[in-house]
Amino acid sequence: MTTARADAVLDRLGRVGQFLWSGWAGLAGLALFAALWQAGHERYGDFILPAPLATLAAGLTIAADPTAWELAGQTTLRAVEGFALAALAGAAGGLAAGYSPATMRLARPILTVLLGVPPIAWIVLAMIWFGSTDGTIITTVLVAATPVVFVGVAEGAVTRDRGLDDMARAFGAGPLARLTTLGLRHVAAFLFPALTVALGSAFKVAVMAELLANTGGIGGALAAARANLDVAEALAWVLIAVTGLIVVEYTLVHPIRSEFERWRNAARPWGVKR
């Protein structure tokens, strides 16, 4: 292995280790949330808000059932598929709108319509179009998450430093080179926060669509828990959905973001932490 390749491997391992170490702050936040949850349980009782340990026990019972893993996998797959389509459509449309004022003017009323219609209305329409199928969930996620990515990418493209574009053009850089070396680096600072919000919306909308469309998944399990008035089981399924969201976010979005934004660590003064 050459020295350059070894240095690259060590740099990547170092960034992975730094990323994993930063998870302690997230665990501290979850501990604080659990403490507030316990306080709410002591105030309102089991029927309104079961204790965190009781909910965790219900979640472990659910996890012991192989069928539960299939339901969680269905919801995760549907949410990720819709999120991926929304990310591609929103990023492409946002770049076009950011670089073309005419496209931005045409897109604004469409965005207003998409953002103004509540997700439950899209679920009803998707059920009419696709029935109780995966298409209902994926379409609803796509419509709900695309505007978030679109606005983030468009804002990043509009606020780019045009002086750097002019300088690169003066040195002979073509449109594609300027886009990849300058434009996308700036847009990434707006894209990844938008992707994080869109991913959260994807899971929320997917579970809601499953519950209303009766298509199985975590939403179907929540409907069954509601029918049985089992609050602990309902909260356990909510925790399972949130766990799926966290797993996808920290194994997909954040690693890709760290690769795109390595320059941030290089530009940060020594000893300065996140």
Short mmCIF file of C-alpha atoms in Angstrom, two decimals:
data_model
loop_
_atom_site.label_atom_id
_atom_site.label_comp_id
_atom_site.label_asym_id
_atom_site.label_seq_id
_atom_site.Cartn_x
_atom_site.Cartn_y
_atom_site.Cartn_z
CA MET A 1 0.00 0.00 0.00
CA THR A 2 1.43 3.36 -0.99
CA THR A 3 1.94 6.14 1.53
CA ALA A 4 -0.78 8.29 -0.04
CA ARG A 5 -3.30 5.46 0.05
CA ALA A 6 -2.41 4.63 3.65
CA ASP A 7 -2.86 8.27 4.64
CA ALA A 8 -6.26 8.31 2.90
CA VAL A 9 -7.36 5.16 4.76
CA LEU A 10 -6.19 6.55 8.10
CA ASP A 11 -7.95 9.85 7.39
CA ARG A 12 -11.19 8.03 6.59
CA LEU A 13 -10.92 5.86 9.72
CA GLY A 14 -10.25 8.97 11.78
CA ARG A 15 -13.37 10.67 10.46
CA VAL A 16 -15.44 7.53 11.13
CA GLY A 17 -14.11 7.43 14.67
CA GLN A 18 -14.87 11.12 15.17
CA PHE A 19 -18.38 10.57 13.84
CA LEU A 20 -18.99 7.65 16.22
CA TRP A 21 -17.55 9.56 19.17
CA SER A 22 -19.92 12.45 18.50
CA GLY A 23 -22.79 10.05 19.21
CA TRP A 24 -22.26 10.56 22.95
CA ALA A 25 -23.93 13.96 22.67
CA GLY A 26 -26.92 12.31 21.04
CA LEU A 27 -27.12 9.74 23.85
CA ALA A 28 -27.10 12.57 26.39
CA GLY A 29 -30.03 14.19 24.57
CA LEU A 30 -31.94 10.90 24.57
CA ALA A 31 -31.29 10.51 28.30
CA LEU A 32 -32.76 13.97 28.92
CA PHE A 33 -35.78 13.09 26.81
CA ALA A 34 -36.27 9.87 28.79
CA ALA A 35 -36.12 11.84 32.06
CA LEU A 36 -38.84 14.23 30.84
CA TRP A 37 -40.87 11.24 29.67
CA GLN A 38 -40.61 9.65 33.12
CA ALA A 39 -41.74 12.90 34.72
CA GLY A 40 -44.78 12.97 32.43
CA HIS A 41 -45.58 9.37 33.32
CA GLU A 42 -45.46 10.13 37.03
CA ARG A 43 -47.73 13.10 36.48
CA TYR A 44 -50.38 11.55 34.20
CA GLY A 45 -50.21 7.79 34.83
CA ASP A 46 -49.95 4.64 32.71
CA PHE A 47 -53.00 5.10 30.53
CA ILE A 48 -51.93 8.52 29.21
CA LEU A 49 -48.17 8.03 29.16
CA PRO A 50 -46.63 4.67 30.11
CA ALA A 51 -43.20 4.68 31.73
CA PRO A 52 -40.14 4.57 29.44
CA LEU A 53 -39.12 1.16 30.85
CA ALA A 54 -42.61 -0.24 30.26
CA THR A 55 -42.54 1.03 26.69
CA LEU A 56 -39.06 -0.41 26.21
CA ALA A 57 -40.28 -3.77 27.53
CA ALA A 58 -43.17 -3.68 25.06
CA GLY A 59 -40.71 -2.86 22.30
CA LEU A 60 -38.51 -5.83 23.23
CA THR A 61 -41.57 -8.07 23.16
CA ILE A 62 -42.42 -6.79 19.70
CA ALA A 63 -38.83 -7.26 18.54
CA ALA A 64 -38.96 -10.90 19.59
CA ASP A 65 -41.64 -11.51 16.95
CA PRO A 66 -40.15 -12.06 13.47
CA THR A 67 -43.29 -10.59 11.91
CA ALA A 68 -42.51 -7.25 13.56
CA TRP A 69 -39.21 -7.06 11.70
CA GLU A 70 -41.07 -7.54 8.43
CA LEU A 71 -43.47 -4.71 9.29
CA ALA A 72 -40.62 -2.37 10.26
CA GLY A 73 -38.75 -3.32 7.09
CA GLN A 74 -41.81 -2.53 4.96
CA THR A 75 -42.16 0.93 6.43
CA THR A 76 -38.43 1.66 6.19
CA LEU A 77 -38.23 0.50 2.58
CA ARG A 78 -41.25 2.57 1.55
CA ALA A 79 -39.98 5.66 3.33
CA VAL A 80 -36.49 5.32 1.86
CA GLU A 81 -37.82 4.77 -1.67
CA GLY A 82 -40.01 7.85 -1.46
CA PHE A 83 -37.17 9.82 0.12
CA ALA A 84 -34.72 8.81 -2.61
CA LEU A 85 -37.12 9.90 -5.34
CA ALA A 86 -37.81 13.16 -3.50
CA ALA A 87 -34.07 13.81 -3.07
CA LEU A 88 -33.39 13.29 -6.77
CA ALA A 89 -36.39 15.30 -7.98
CA GLY A 90 -35.91 18.09 -5.44
CA ALA A 91 -32.18 18.40 -6.01
CA ALA A 92 -32.50 18.46 -9.80
CA GLY A 93 -35.37 20.95 -9.73
CA GLY A 94 -33.67 23.11 -7.11
CA LEU A 95 -30.46 23.34 -9.14
CA ALA A 96 -32.41 24.26 -12.26
CA ALA A 97 -34.38 26.92 -10.37
CA GLY A 98 -31.28 28.29 -8.63
CA TYR A 99 -29.43 28.77 -11.88
CA SER A 100 -32.46 29.92 -13.89
CA PRO A 101 -34.63 32.80 -12.59
CA ALA A 102 -37.36 31.91 -15.08
CA THR A 103 -37.54 28.36 -13.72
CA MET A 104 -37.73 29.73 -10.18
CA ARG A 105 -40.67 31.98 -11.09
CA LEU A 106 -42.48 29.04 -12.67
CA ALA A 107 -41.78 26.75 -9.72
CA ARG A 108 -42.95 29.07 -6.94
CA PRO A 109 -46.72 28.65 -7.49
CA ILE A 110 -46.27 24.89 -7.82
CA LEU A 111 -44.38 24.81 -4.52
CA THR A 112 -47.15 26.85 -2.90
CA VAL A 113 -49.70 24.28 -4.03
CA LEU A 114 -47.61 21.30 -2.87
CA LEU A 115 -46.87 22.87 0.51
CA GLY A 116 -50.42 24.13 1.01
CA VAL A 117 -52.14 20.79 0.51
CA PRO A 118 -51.95 18.72 3.74
CA PRO A 119 -50.36 15.25 3.48
CA ILE A 120 -53.62 13.56 4.47
CA ALA A 121 -55.27 14.98 1.33
CA TRP A 122 -52.49 13.52 -0.82
CA ILE A 123 -52.99 10.18 0.95
CA VAL A 124 -56.67 10.19 0.01
CA LEU A 125 -55.87 11.04 -3.60
CA ALA A 126 -53.10 8.42 -3.77
CA MET A 127 -55.50 5.81 -2.38
CA ILE A 128 -57.91 6.62 -5.20
CA TRP A 129 -55.13 6.42 -7.79
CA PHE A 130 -53.14 3.42 -6.51
CA GLY A 131 -55.39 1.70 -3.96
CA SER A 132 -53.91 0.07 -0.84
CA THR A 133 -50.48 -0.51 -2.37
CA ASP A 134 -46.92 0.67 -1.90
CA GLY A 135 -47.58 3.28 -4.59
CA THR A 136 -49.85 5.18 -2.20
CA ILE A 137 -47.16 5.49 0.46
CA ILE A 138 -44.29 6.26 -1.92
CA THR A 139 -46.30 8.87 -3.84
CA THR A 140 -47.37 10.63 -0.66
CA VAL A 141 -43.80 10.67 0.65
CA LEU A 142 -42.56 11.98 -2.69
CA VAL A 143 -45.05 14.84 -2.76
CA ALA A 144 -44.45 15.74 0.90
CA ALA A 145 -40.62 15.63 0.87
CA THR A 146 -39.73 17.01 -2.56
CA PRO A 147 -40.53 20.68 -1.79
CA VAL A 148 -38.26 20.61 1.25
CA VAL A 149 -35.27 19.45 -0.80
CA PHE A 150 -36.18 21.74 -3.69
CA VAL A 151 -36.25 24.86 -1.51
CA GLY A 152 -32.97 23.99 0.22
CA VAL A 153 -31.07 23.35 -3.02
CA ALA A 154 -32.57 26.36 -4.79
CA GLU A 155 -31.63 28.62 -1.89
CA GLY A 156 -28.10 27.28 -1.96
CA ALA A 157 -27.76 27.82 -5.70
CA VAL A 158 -29.21 31.34 -5.57
CA THR A 159 -26.87 32.46 -2.77
CA ARG A 160 -23.69 31.15 -4.41
CA ASP A 161 -20.79 33.57 -4.79
CA ARG A 162 -21.01 34.70 -8.39
CA GLY A 163 -17.62 36.37 -8.07
CA LEU A 164 -16.03 32.94 -7.75
CA ASP A 165 -17.93 31.85 -10.86
CA ASP A 166 -16.54 34.81 -12.77
CA MET A 167 -13.02 34.08 -11.56
CA ALA A 168 -13.28 30.42 -12.57
CA ARG A 169 -14.65 31.45 -15.97
CA ALA A 170 -11.72 33.82 -16.43
CA PHE A 171 -9.33 30.92 -15.83
CA GLY A 172 -11.07 28.85 -18.50
CA ALA A 173 -13.36 26.65 -16.37
CA GLY A 174 -16.45 25.48 -18.23
CA PRO A 175 -20.00 25.34 -16.85
CA LEU A 176 -19.68 21.72 -15.69
CA ALA A 177 -16.35 22.36 -13.97
CA ARG A 178 -17.74 25.43 -12.20
CA LEU A 179 -20.78 23.47 -11.09
CA THR A 180 -18.84 20.53 -9.66
CA THR A 181 -15.98 22.47 -8.06
CA LEU A 182 -17.82 25.57 -6.83
CA GLY A 183 -21.58 25.35 -7.11
CA LEU A 184 -22.17 21.91 -5.60
CA ARG A 185 -19.84 22.58 -2.69
CA HIS A 186 -21.87 25.61 -1.73
CA VAL A 187 -25.20 23.89 -2.38
CA ALA A 188 -24.18 20.94 -0.16
CA ALA A 189 -24.30 23.22 2.90
CA PHE A 190 -28.03 23.73 2.18
CA LEU A 191 -28.77 20.30 0.73
CA PHE A 192 -27.93 18.04 3.66
CA PRO A 193 -29.98 19.89 6.31
CA ALA A 194 -32.87 19.76 3.85
CA LEU A 195 -32.30 16.02 3.34
CA THR A 196 -32.40 15.45 7.10
CA VAL A 197 -35.75 17.24 7.37
CA ALA A 198 -37.07 15.43 4.29
CA LEU A 199 -36.06 12.04 5.69
CA GLY A 200 -37.93 12.75 8.92
CA SER A 201 -40.98 13.81 6.92
CA ALA A 202 -40.69 10.64 4.82
CA PHE A 203 -40.98 8.36 7.86
CA LYS A 204 -43.80 10.36 9.43
CA VAL A 205 -45.82 10.49 6.23
CA ALA A 206 -45.14 6.80 5.48
CA VAL A 207 -46.47 5.69 8.87
CA MET A 208 -49.51 7.96 8.57
CA ALA A 209 -50.25 6.71 5.06
CA GLU A 210 -49.96 3.08 6.16
CA LEU A 211 -52.36 3.69 9.02
CA LEU A 212 -54.98 5.37 6.83
CA ALA A 213 -54.56 3.16 3.77
CA ASN A 214 -54.39 -0.10 5.76
CA THR A 215 -51.28 -1.29 3.92
CA GLY A 216 -49.50 -3.00 6.82
CA GLY A 217 -46.16 -1.81 8.10
CA ILE A 218 -45.75 0.16 11.31
CA GLY A 219 -48.86 2.19 10.53
CA GLY A 220 -50.96 -0.97 10.42
CA ALA A 221 -49.47 -2.11 13.75
CA LEU A 222 -50.32 1.28 15.26
CA ALA A 223 -53.90 0.88 14.08
CA ALA A 224 -54.10 -2.50 15.83
CA ALA A 225 -52.65 -1.03 19.05
CA ARG A 226 -55.20 1.78 18.89
CA ALA A 227 -58.04 -0.72 18.51
CA ASN A 228 -56.77 -2.59 21.59
CA LEU A 229 -56.24 0.64 23.57
CA ASP A 230 -52.67 -0.54 24.22
CA VAL A 231 -50.79 2.72 24.73
CA ALA A 232 -47.49 1.05 25.63
CA GLU A 233 -47.53 -0.99 22.42
CA ALA A 234 -48.41 2.08 20.35
CA LEU A 235 -45.52 4.03 21.86
CA ALA A 236 -43.23 1.05 21.31
CA TRP A 237 -44.08 1.06 17.60
CA VAL A 238 -43.42 4.80 17.51
CA LEU A 239 -39.99 4.16 19.03
CA ILE A 240 -39.34 1.47 16.43
CA ALA A 241 -40.20 3.94 13.65
CA VAL A 242 -37.90 6.56 15.17
CA THR A 243 -35.14 3.96 15.50
CA GLY A 244 -35.48 3.14 11.81
CA LEU A 245 -35.24 6.85 11.00
CA ILE A 246 -32.09 7.26 13.12
CA VAL A 247 -30.46 4.19 11.58
CA VAL A 248 -31.09 5.39 8.02
CA GLU A 249 -29.99 8.95 8.82
CA TYR A 250 -26.74 7.97 10.50
CA THR A 251 -25.82 5.21 8.07
CA LEU A 252 -26.81 6.99 4.86
CA VAL A 253 -27.18 10.77 5.09
CA HIS A 254 -24.48 11.69 7.60
CA PRO A 255 -21.66 9.52 6.13
CA ILE A 256 -22.30 10.98 2.67
CA ARG A 257 -22.37 14.47 4.18
CA SER A 258 -19.02 13.91 5.89
CA GLU A 259 -17.51 12.90 2.55
CA PHE A 260 -18.86 15.99 0.81
CA GLU A 261 -17.87 18.38 3.58
CA ARG A 262 -14.36 17.26 4.44
CA TRP A 263 -13.24 20.81 3.75
CA ARG A 264 -15.12 22.00 6.83
CA ASN A 265 -12.86 20.02 9.13
CA ALA A 266 -9.81 21.20 7.20
CA ALA A 267 -10.91 24.83 7.56
CA ARG A 268 -11.72 24.52 11.27
CA PRO A 269 -8.97 25.75 13.66
CA TRP A 270 -7.20 23.07 15.63
CA GLY A 271 -8.99 22.09 18.82
CA VAL A 272 -12.36 23.56 17.83
CA LYS A 273 -15.10 20.96 18.19
CA ARG A 274 -18.60 20.71 16.85
#
